[in-house]
XYZ file of C-alpha atoms in Angstrom:
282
model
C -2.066 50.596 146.689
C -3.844 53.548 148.270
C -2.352 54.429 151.566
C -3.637 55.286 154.767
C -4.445 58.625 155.557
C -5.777 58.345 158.747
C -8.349 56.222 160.955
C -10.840 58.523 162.573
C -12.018 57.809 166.645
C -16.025 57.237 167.205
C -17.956 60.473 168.069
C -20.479 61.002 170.543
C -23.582 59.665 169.389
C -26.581 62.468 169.577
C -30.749 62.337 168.589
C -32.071 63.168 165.572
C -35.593 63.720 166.231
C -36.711 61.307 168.644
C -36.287 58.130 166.196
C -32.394 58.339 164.856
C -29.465 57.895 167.554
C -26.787 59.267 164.898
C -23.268 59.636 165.400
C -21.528 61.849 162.825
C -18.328 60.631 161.582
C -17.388 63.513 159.217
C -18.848 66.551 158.553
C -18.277 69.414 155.558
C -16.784 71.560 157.885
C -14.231 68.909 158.593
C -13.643 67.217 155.463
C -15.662 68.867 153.001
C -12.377 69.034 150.582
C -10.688 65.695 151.879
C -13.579 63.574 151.096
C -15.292 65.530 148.464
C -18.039 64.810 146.805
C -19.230 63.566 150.379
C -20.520 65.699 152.569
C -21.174 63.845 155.834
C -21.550 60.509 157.560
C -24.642 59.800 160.204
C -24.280 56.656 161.186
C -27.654 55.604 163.189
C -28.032 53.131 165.569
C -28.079 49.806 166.000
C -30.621 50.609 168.837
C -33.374 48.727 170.145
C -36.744 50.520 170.319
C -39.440 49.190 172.446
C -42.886 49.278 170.785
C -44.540 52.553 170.671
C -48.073 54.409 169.626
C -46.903 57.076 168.070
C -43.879 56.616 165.005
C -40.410 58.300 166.437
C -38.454 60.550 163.239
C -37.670 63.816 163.008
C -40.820 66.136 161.584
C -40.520 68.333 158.313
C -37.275 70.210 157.873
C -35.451 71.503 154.257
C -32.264 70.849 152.389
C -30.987 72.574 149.094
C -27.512 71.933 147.044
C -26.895 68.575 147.913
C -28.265 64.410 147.955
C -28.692 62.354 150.563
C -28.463 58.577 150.900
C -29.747 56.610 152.972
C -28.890 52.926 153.368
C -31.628 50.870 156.068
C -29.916 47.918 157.736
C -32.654 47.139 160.464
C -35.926 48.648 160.970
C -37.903 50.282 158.631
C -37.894 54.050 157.294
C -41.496 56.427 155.700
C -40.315 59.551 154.672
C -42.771 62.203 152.989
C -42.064 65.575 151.386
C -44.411 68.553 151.368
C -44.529 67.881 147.230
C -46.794 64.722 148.087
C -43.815 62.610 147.641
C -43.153 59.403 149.880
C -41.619 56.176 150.243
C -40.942 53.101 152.453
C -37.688 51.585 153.534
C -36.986 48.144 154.464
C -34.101 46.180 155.459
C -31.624 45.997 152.613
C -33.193 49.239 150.680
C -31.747 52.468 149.427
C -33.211 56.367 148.842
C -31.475 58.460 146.927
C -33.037 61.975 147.730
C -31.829 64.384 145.407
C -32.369 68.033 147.329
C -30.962 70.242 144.778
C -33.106 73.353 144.334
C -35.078 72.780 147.507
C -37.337 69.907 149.346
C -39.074 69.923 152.970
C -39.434 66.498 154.197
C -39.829 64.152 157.253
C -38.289 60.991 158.232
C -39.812 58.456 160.776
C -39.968 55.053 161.700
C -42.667 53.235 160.061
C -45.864 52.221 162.040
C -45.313 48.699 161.642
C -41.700 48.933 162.911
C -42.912 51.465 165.554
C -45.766 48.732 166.804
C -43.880 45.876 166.591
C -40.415 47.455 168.279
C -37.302 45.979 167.116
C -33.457 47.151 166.558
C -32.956 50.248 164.202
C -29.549 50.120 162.044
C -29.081 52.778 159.295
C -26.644 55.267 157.763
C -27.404 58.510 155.963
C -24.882 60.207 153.774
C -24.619 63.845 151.814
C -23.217 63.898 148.818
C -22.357 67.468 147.045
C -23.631 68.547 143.522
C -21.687 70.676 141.541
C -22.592 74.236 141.261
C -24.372 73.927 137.919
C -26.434 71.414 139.494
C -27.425 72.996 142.311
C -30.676 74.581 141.798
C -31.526 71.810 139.405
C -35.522 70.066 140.421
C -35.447 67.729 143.102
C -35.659 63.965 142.601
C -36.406 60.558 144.487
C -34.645 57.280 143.596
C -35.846 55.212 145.942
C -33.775 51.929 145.421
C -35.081 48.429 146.759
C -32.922 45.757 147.701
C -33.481 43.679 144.554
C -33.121 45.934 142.397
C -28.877 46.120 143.944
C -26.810 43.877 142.125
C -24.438 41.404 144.078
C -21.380 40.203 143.023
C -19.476 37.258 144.424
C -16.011 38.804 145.796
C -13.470 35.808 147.621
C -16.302 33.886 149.060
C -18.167 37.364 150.441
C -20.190 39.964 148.361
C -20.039 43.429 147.725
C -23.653 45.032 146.537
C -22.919 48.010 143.796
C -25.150 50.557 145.279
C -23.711 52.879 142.865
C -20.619 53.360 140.254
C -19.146 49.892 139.310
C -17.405 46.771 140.258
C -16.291 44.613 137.967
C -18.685 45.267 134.851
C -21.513 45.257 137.024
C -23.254 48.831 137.599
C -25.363 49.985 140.582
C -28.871 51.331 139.529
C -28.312 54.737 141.258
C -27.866 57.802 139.200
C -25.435 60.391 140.128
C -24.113 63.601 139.033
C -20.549 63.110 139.184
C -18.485 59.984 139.075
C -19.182 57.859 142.578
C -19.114 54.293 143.766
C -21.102 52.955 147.343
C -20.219 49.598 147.523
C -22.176 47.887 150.561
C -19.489 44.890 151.361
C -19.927 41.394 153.376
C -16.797 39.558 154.130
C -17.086 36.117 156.218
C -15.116 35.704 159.102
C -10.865 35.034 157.823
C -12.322 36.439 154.096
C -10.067 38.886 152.055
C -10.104 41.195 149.373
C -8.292 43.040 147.392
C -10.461 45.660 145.743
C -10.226 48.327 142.983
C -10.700 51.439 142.901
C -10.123 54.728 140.686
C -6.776 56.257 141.477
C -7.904 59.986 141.937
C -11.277 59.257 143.483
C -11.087 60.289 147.375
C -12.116 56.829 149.221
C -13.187 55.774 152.733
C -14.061 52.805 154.408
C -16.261 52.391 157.138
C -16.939 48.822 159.248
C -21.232 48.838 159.612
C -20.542 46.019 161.533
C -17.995 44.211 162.970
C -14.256 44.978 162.426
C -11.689 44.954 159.741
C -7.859 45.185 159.073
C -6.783 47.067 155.896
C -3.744 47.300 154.206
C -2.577 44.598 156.293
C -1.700 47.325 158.896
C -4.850 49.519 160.481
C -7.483 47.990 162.549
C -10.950 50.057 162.397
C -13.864 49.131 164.463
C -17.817 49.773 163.972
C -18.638 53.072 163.066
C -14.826 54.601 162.461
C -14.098 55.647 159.255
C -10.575 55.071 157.724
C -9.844 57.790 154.748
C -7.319 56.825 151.952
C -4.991 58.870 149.695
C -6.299 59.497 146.384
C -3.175 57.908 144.635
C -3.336 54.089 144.281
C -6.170 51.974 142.788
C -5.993 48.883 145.330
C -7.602 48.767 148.541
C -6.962 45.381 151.085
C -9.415 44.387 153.330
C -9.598 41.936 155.648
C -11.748 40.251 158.670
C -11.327 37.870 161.952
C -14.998 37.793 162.360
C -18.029 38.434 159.716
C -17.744 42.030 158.982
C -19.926 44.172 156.945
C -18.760 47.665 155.744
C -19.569 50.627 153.160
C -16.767 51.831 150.452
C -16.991 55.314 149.165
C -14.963 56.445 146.405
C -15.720 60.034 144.960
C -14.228 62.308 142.457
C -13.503 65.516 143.812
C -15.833 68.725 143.199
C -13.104 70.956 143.085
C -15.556 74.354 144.156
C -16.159 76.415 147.197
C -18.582 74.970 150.074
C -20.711 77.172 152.217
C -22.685 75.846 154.345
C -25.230 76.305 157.138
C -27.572 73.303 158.874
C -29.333 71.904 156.034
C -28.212 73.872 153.347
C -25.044 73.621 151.136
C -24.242 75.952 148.326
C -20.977 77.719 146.922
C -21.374 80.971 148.320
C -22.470 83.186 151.489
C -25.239 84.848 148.993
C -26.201 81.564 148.225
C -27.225 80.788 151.337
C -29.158 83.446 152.593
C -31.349 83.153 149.207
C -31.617 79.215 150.520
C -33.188 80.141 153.838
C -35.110 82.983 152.273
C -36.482 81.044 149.778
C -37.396 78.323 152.932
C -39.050 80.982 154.908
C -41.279 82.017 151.325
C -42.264 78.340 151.004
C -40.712 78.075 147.747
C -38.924 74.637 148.557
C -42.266 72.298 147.618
Protein backbone atom coordinates (compact mmCIF):
# COMPACT_ATOMS: atom_id res chain seq x y z
CA UNK A 1 0.00 0.00 0.00
CA UNK A 2 1.25 3.53 -0.55
CA UNK A 3 1.57 5.39 2.66
CA UNK A 4 0.74 8.65 3.78
CA UNK A 5 2.98 11.34 3.36
CA UNK A 6 1.16 14.04 4.57
CA UNK A 7 -2.43 15.79 4.40
CA UNK A 8 -2.04 19.40 3.42
CA UNK A 9 -4.44 22.38 5.38
CA UNK A 10 -6.79 24.61 2.88
CA UNK A 11 -5.13 27.89 1.70
CA UNK A 12 -6.53 31.17 1.46
CA UNK A 13 -8.60 31.38 -1.44
CA UNK A 14 -7.54 34.56 -3.81
CA UNK A 15 -9.08 36.07 -7.51
CA UNK A 16 -7.96 35.20 -10.60
CA UNK A 17 -9.18 37.82 -12.79
CA UNK A 18 -12.47 38.78 -11.72
CA UNK A 19 -14.21 35.28 -12.72
CA UNK A 20 -11.97 32.40 -10.79
CA UNK A 21 -11.98 32.40 -6.79
CA UNK A 22 -8.84 29.90 -6.76
CA UNK A 23 -7.21 28.53 -3.89
CA UNK A 24 -3.78 27.03 -4.59
CA UNK A 25 -3.07 23.85 -2.95
CA UNK A 26 0.53 23.26 -4.17
CA UNK A 27 2.71 25.17 -6.01
CA UNK A 28 6.34 24.35 -7.92
CA UNK A 29 8.04 26.20 -5.49
CA UNK A 30 6.63 23.93 -2.86
CA UNK A 31 6.45 20.66 -4.35
CA UNK A 32 7.79 20.95 -7.67
CA UNK A 33 10.08 17.66 -6.91
CA UNK A 34 7.54 15.89 -4.44
CA UNK A 35 4.78 15.83 -6.85
CA UNK A 36 6.56 16.01 -10.09
CA UNK A 37 5.33 16.00 -13.14
CA UNK A 38 2.63 18.38 -11.47
CA UNK A 39 3.20 21.64 -11.17
CA UNK A 40 0.30 23.21 -9.25
CA UNK A 41 -3.24 22.84 -8.00
CA UNK A 42 -5.99 25.89 -8.41
CA UNK A 43 -8.82 24.73 -7.15
CA UNK A 44 -11.77 27.33 -8.15
CA UNK A 45 -14.79 27.84 -6.56
CA UNK A 46 -17.77 26.44 -5.95
CA UNK A 47 -19.07 30.11 -5.98
CA UNK A 48 -22.24 31.49 -6.91
CA UNK A 49 -22.19 34.34 -9.46
CA UNK A 50 -25.13 36.52 -9.85
CA UNK A 51 -25.97 37.31 -13.50
CA UNK A 52 -23.84 39.81 -15.14
CA UNK A 53 -23.42 41.97 -18.63
CA UNK A 54 -20.16 41.69 -19.11
CA UNK A 55 -18.30 37.78 -18.91
CA UNK A 56 -15.87 37.74 -15.59
CA UNK A 57 -12.12 35.72 -16.55
CA UNK A 58 -8.94 36.84 -16.49
CA UNK A 59 -7.84 38.78 -20.00
CA UNK A 60 -4.80 37.57 -22.22
CA UNK A 61 -1.70 36.51 -20.34
CA UNK A 62 1.32 33.78 -21.58
CA UNK A 63 2.70 30.49 -20.44
CA UNK A 64 5.76 28.50 -21.91
CA UNK A 65 7.33 24.93 -20.68
CA UNK A 66 4.46 23.45 -19.28
CA UNK A 67 0.33 22.06 -19.80
CA UNK A 68 -2.43 22.96 -18.14
CA UNK A 69 -5.65 21.11 -17.34
CA UNK A 70 -8.52 22.17 -16.67
CA UNK A 71 -11.42 20.07 -15.38
CA UNK A 72 -15.18 22.27 -15.34
CA UNK A 73 -17.50 20.94 -12.65
CA UNK A 74 -20.18 23.83 -12.73
CA UNK A 75 -20.44 26.70 -14.95
CA UNK A 76 -19.13 27.05 -18.15
CA UNK A 77 -15.50 28.10 -19.45
CA UNK A 78 -14.48 30.20 -23.41
CA UNK A 79 -11.00 30.50 -23.57
CA UNK A 80 -9.24 32.06 -26.79
CA UNK A 81 -5.57 32.36 -27.72
CA UNK A 82 -4.02 35.15 -29.76
CA UNK A 83 -3.31 32.11 -32.57
CA UNK A 84 -7.22 32.26 -33.30
CA UNK A 85 -7.62 29.27 -31.20
CA UNK A 86 -10.79 28.75 -28.86
CA UNK A 87 -13.00 26.50 -27.15
CA UNK A 88 -16.03 26.02 -24.83
CA UNK A 89 -16.30 24.21 -21.56
CA UNK A 90 -19.23 22.67 -20.05
CA UNK A 91 -20.00 20.77 -17.06
CA UNK A 92 -18.21 17.45 -17.14
CA UNK A 93 -15.49 18.68 -19.94
CA UNK A 94 -11.74 18.74 -20.07
CA UNK A 95 -8.86 21.15 -21.96
CA UNK A 96 -5.74 20.02 -22.20
CA UNK A 97 -3.67 23.21 -23.18
CA UNK A 98 -0.37 22.26 -24.12
CA UNK A 99 1.89 25.72 -23.62
CA UNK A 100 5.17 24.40 -24.54
CA UNK A 101 7.05 26.87 -26.75
CA UNK A 102 4.72 29.74 -25.99
CA UNK A 103 0.75 30.70 -26.10
CA UNK A 104 -1.13 34.06 -24.93
CA UNK A 105 -4.58 33.30 -24.00
CA UNK A 106 -7.72 34.33 -21.98
CA UNK A 107 -10.07 32.53 -19.85
CA UNK A 108 -13.68 33.73 -18.98
CA UNK A 109 -16.93 32.67 -18.11
CA UNK A 110 -19.08 32.09 -20.99
CA UNK A 111 -21.92 34.60 -21.88
CA UNK A 112 -24.55 32.22 -21.37
CA UNK A 113 -23.24 31.25 -17.90
CA UNK A 114 -22.45 34.97 -17.28
CA UNK A 115 -26.37 35.92 -18.23
CA UNK A 116 -27.93 33.29 -16.69
CA UNK A 117 -25.68 33.37 -13.19
CA UNK A 118 -25.25 30.16 -11.53
CA UNK A 119 -22.46 28.33 -9.22
CA UNK A 120 -18.87 28.09 -10.77
CA UNK A 121 -16.86 24.75 -9.72
CA UNK A 122 -13.52 24.04 -11.51
CA UNK A 123 -9.89 23.00 -11.03
CA UNK A 124 -6.88 23.88 -13.15
CA UNK A 125 -3.68 21.95 -12.96
CA UNK A 126 0.15 22.38 -14.48
CA UNK A 127 1.74 19.66 -15.47
CA UNK A 128 5.70 19.86 -16.42
CA UNK A 129 7.21 18.75 -19.84
CA UNK A 130 10.47 17.49 -19.98
CA UNK A 131 13.20 19.63 -21.22
CA UNK A 132 13.26 18.19 -24.74
CA UNK A 133 9.76 19.05 -24.91
CA UNK A 134 9.78 22.28 -23.91
CA UNK A 135 9.93 24.51 -26.81
CA UNK A 136 7.99 21.93 -28.74
CA UNK A 137 4.50 23.86 -30.79
CA UNK A 138 1.69 24.40 -28.68
CA UNK A 139 -1.44 22.23 -28.77
CA UNK A 140 -5.25 22.13 -27.68
CA UNK A 141 -7.01 18.89 -26.64
CA UNK A 142 -10.02 20.03 -25.71
CA UNK A 143 -11.77 16.88 -24.20
CA UNK A 144 -15.72 16.66 -23.87
CA UNK A 145 -17.38 14.75 -21.37
CA UNK A 146 -18.38 11.88 -23.68
CA UNK A 147 -15.62 11.41 -25.11
CA UNK A 148 -14.17 10.26 -20.98
CA UNK A 149 -14.63 6.78 -20.45
CA UNK A 150 -16.36 5.53 -17.13
CA UNK A 151 -15.76 2.56 -15.48
CA UNK A 152 -17.91 0.95 -12.83
CA UNK A 153 -15.58 0.80 -9.53
CA UNK A 154 -17.64 -0.90 -6.12
CA UNK A 155 -20.93 0.59 -7.02
CA UNK A 156 -19.20 4.31 -7.83
CA UNK A 157 -17.17 5.36 -10.99
CA UNK A 158 -13.96 6.64 -11.68
CA UNK A 159 -13.74 8.62 -15.30
CA UNK A 160 -10.02 7.94 -16.93
CA UNK A 161 -9.27 11.44 -17.83
CA UNK A 162 -5.92 10.26 -18.66
CA UNK A 163 -3.38 7.11 -18.20
CA UNK A 164 -5.40 3.89 -17.39
CA UNK A 165 -7.63 1.98 -15.14
CA UNK A 166 -8.26 -1.26 -15.63
CA UNK A 167 -7.71 -1.72 -19.55
CA UNK A 168 -9.60 1.25 -20.16
CA UNK A 169 -7.48 4.41 -21.43
CA UNK A 170 -8.34 8.13 -21.09
CA UNK A 171 -8.33 10.01 -24.51
CA UNK A 172 -5.76 12.62 -23.30
CA UNK A 173 -2.31 12.59 -24.69
CA UNK A 174 0.61 13.24 -22.57
CA UNK A 175 4.24 13.46 -22.68
CA UNK A 176 5.27 11.39 -19.92
CA UNK A 177 3.52 8.60 -18.15
CA UNK A 178 0.30 10.21 -16.07
CA UNK A 179 -3.08 9.12 -14.84
CA UNK A 180 -6.20 11.88 -13.74
CA UNK A 181 -8.73 9.79 -12.61
CA UNK A 182 -11.98 11.98 -11.81
CA UNK A 183 -13.65 9.52 -8.99
CA UNK A 184 -17.45 9.30 -7.58
CA UNK A 185 -17.94 7.17 -4.58
CA UNK A 186 -21.65 6.94 -3.01
CA UNK A 187 -22.10 7.59 0.41
CA UNK A 188 -20.47 4.11 2.73
CA UNK A 189 -18.70 3.13 -0.99
CA UNK A 190 -15.02 1.82 -0.98
CA UNK A 191 -12.22 1.25 -3.06
CA UNK A 192 -9.26 -0.09 -3.27
CA UNK A 193 -7.41 1.33 -6.25
CA UNK A 194 -4.16 0.74 -8.22
CA UNK A 195 -1.69 2.55 -8.96
CA UNK A 196 2.05 2.46 -10.38
CA UNK A 197 4.50 1.98 -7.56
CA UNK A 198 7.05 4.82 -8.48
CA UNK A 199 4.52 7.29 -9.83
CA UNK A 200 4.23 10.31 -7.18
CA UNK A 201 0.26 10.31 -6.32
CA UNK A 202 -2.21 12.68 -4.63
CA UNK A 203 -5.63 12.73 -3.82
CA UNK A 204 -7.78 15.52 -3.54
CA UNK A 205 -11.77 15.44 -2.24
CA UNK A 206 -13.68 18.00 -5.13
CA UNK A 207 -16.39 17.45 -3.03
CA UNK A 208 -17.32 16.11 -0.01
CA UNK A 209 -14.93 14.14 2.28
CA UNK A 210 -13.01 10.95 2.35
CA UNK A 211 -10.99 8.57 4.68
CA UNK A 212 -7.93 6.85 3.13
CA UNK A 213 -5.91 4.21 4.19
CA UNK A 214 -8.38 3.58 6.74
CA UNK A 215 -6.53 6.25 8.84
CA UNK A 216 -6.50 10.13 7.36
CA UNK A 217 -9.57 12.13 6.99
CA UNK A 218 -9.22 14.96 4.13
CA UNK A 219 -11.89 17.43 3.49
CA UNK A 220 -12.84 19.56 0.20
CA UNK A 221 -10.10 21.10 -1.37
CA UNK A 222 -7.00 19.44 0.85
CA UNK A 223 -4.78 17.45 -0.89
CA UNK A 224 -3.30 14.24 0.72
CA UNK A 225 0.26 13.27 -1.04
CA UNK A 226 1.40 9.55 -0.97
CA UNK A 227 4.84 7.85 -1.01
CA UNK A 228 5.88 6.67 -4.26
CA UNK A 229 6.40 3.01 -2.98
CA UNK A 230 3.21 0.88 -2.93
CA UNK A 231 0.70 0.32 -5.78
CA UNK A 232 -2.67 0.32 -3.60
CA UNK A 233 -4.47 3.26 -2.61
CA UNK A 234 -7.89 2.87 -0.06
CA UNK A 235 -10.48 5.17 -0.24
CA UNK A 236 -13.38 5.54 1.45
CA UNK A 237 -16.69 7.84 2.10
CA UNK A 238 -19.58 8.57 4.87
CA UNK A 239 -21.32 10.78 2.47
CA UNK A 240 -21.20 10.97 -1.60
CA UNK A 241 -17.79 12.19 -2.27
CA UNK A 242 -16.24 13.11 -5.47
CA UNK A 243 -12.40 13.49 -5.80
CA UNK A 244 -9.39 13.73 -8.45
CA UNK A 245 -6.33 11.04 -8.36
CA UNK A 246 -3.05 12.11 -9.76
CA UNK A 247 -0.35 9.76 -10.26
CA UNK A 248 2.84 11.06 -12.17
CA UNK A 249 6.20 9.77 -13.01
CA UNK A 250 8.79 11.94 -11.91
CA UNK A 251 10.74 14.44 -14.37
CA UNK A 252 13.81 14.05 -12.70
CA UNK A 253 15.33 17.84 -14.13
CA UNK A 254 15.85 21.25 -12.75
CA UNK A 255 12.69 23.73 -12.43
CA UNK A 256 12.98 27.44 -12.78
CA UNK A 257 10.34 29.23 -12.65
CA UNK A 258 8.77 32.70 -12.68
CA UNK A 259 4.68 33.56 -12.90
CA UNK A 260 3.66 31.89 -15.95
CA UNK A 261 6.66 30.51 -17.15
CA UNK A 262 8.49 27.21 -16.30
CA UNK A 263 11.70 26.11 -17.85
CA UNK A 264 15.02 24.33 -16.60
CA UNK A 265 17.17 27.16 -16.30
CA UNK A 266 17.58 31.00 -15.21
CA UNK A 267 18.63 31.69 -19.09
CA UNK A 268 15.68 29.99 -19.96
CA UNK A 269 13.59 32.22 -18.53
CA UNK A 270 14.64 35.47 -19.39
CA UNK A 271 14.55 34.24 -23.24
CA UNK A 272 10.68 33.22 -22.12
CA UNK A 273 9.74 36.75 -21.14
CA UNK A 274 11.85 38.21 -23.91
CA UNK A 275 10.43 36.28 -26.38
CA UNK A 276 6.72 37.47 -24.63
CA UNK A 277 7.65 41.05 -24.80
CA UNK A 278 8.74 40.39 -28.95
CA UNK A 279 5.31 38.81 -29.49
CA UNK A 280 6.78 35.67 -30.52
CA UNK A 281 4.35 33.47 -28.30
CA UNK A 282 1.26 33.43 -31.12
Amino acid sequence: MKQIEEVLNIPAQHWVGDGFPVRTLFTYDNYGEALSPFLLFDFAGPMEFPPASRPRGVGQHPHRGFETVTIVYEGEVDHKDLAGNSGHLKPGDVQWMTAASGIVHQEFHSQSFTEQGGTFHAVQLWVNLPAKDKMSPPRYQDIPSSRIPTVAVNGGKLRVIAGEYDGTRGPALTFTPINIWDITIPAGGKMELTVPSGHNTAVVPVTGSVELNQNKTAKTAQLVRFTREGKAVHLSAQGEARLLLLSGEPIAEPIAGQGPFVMNTEAELVQAFDDYRKGLMG
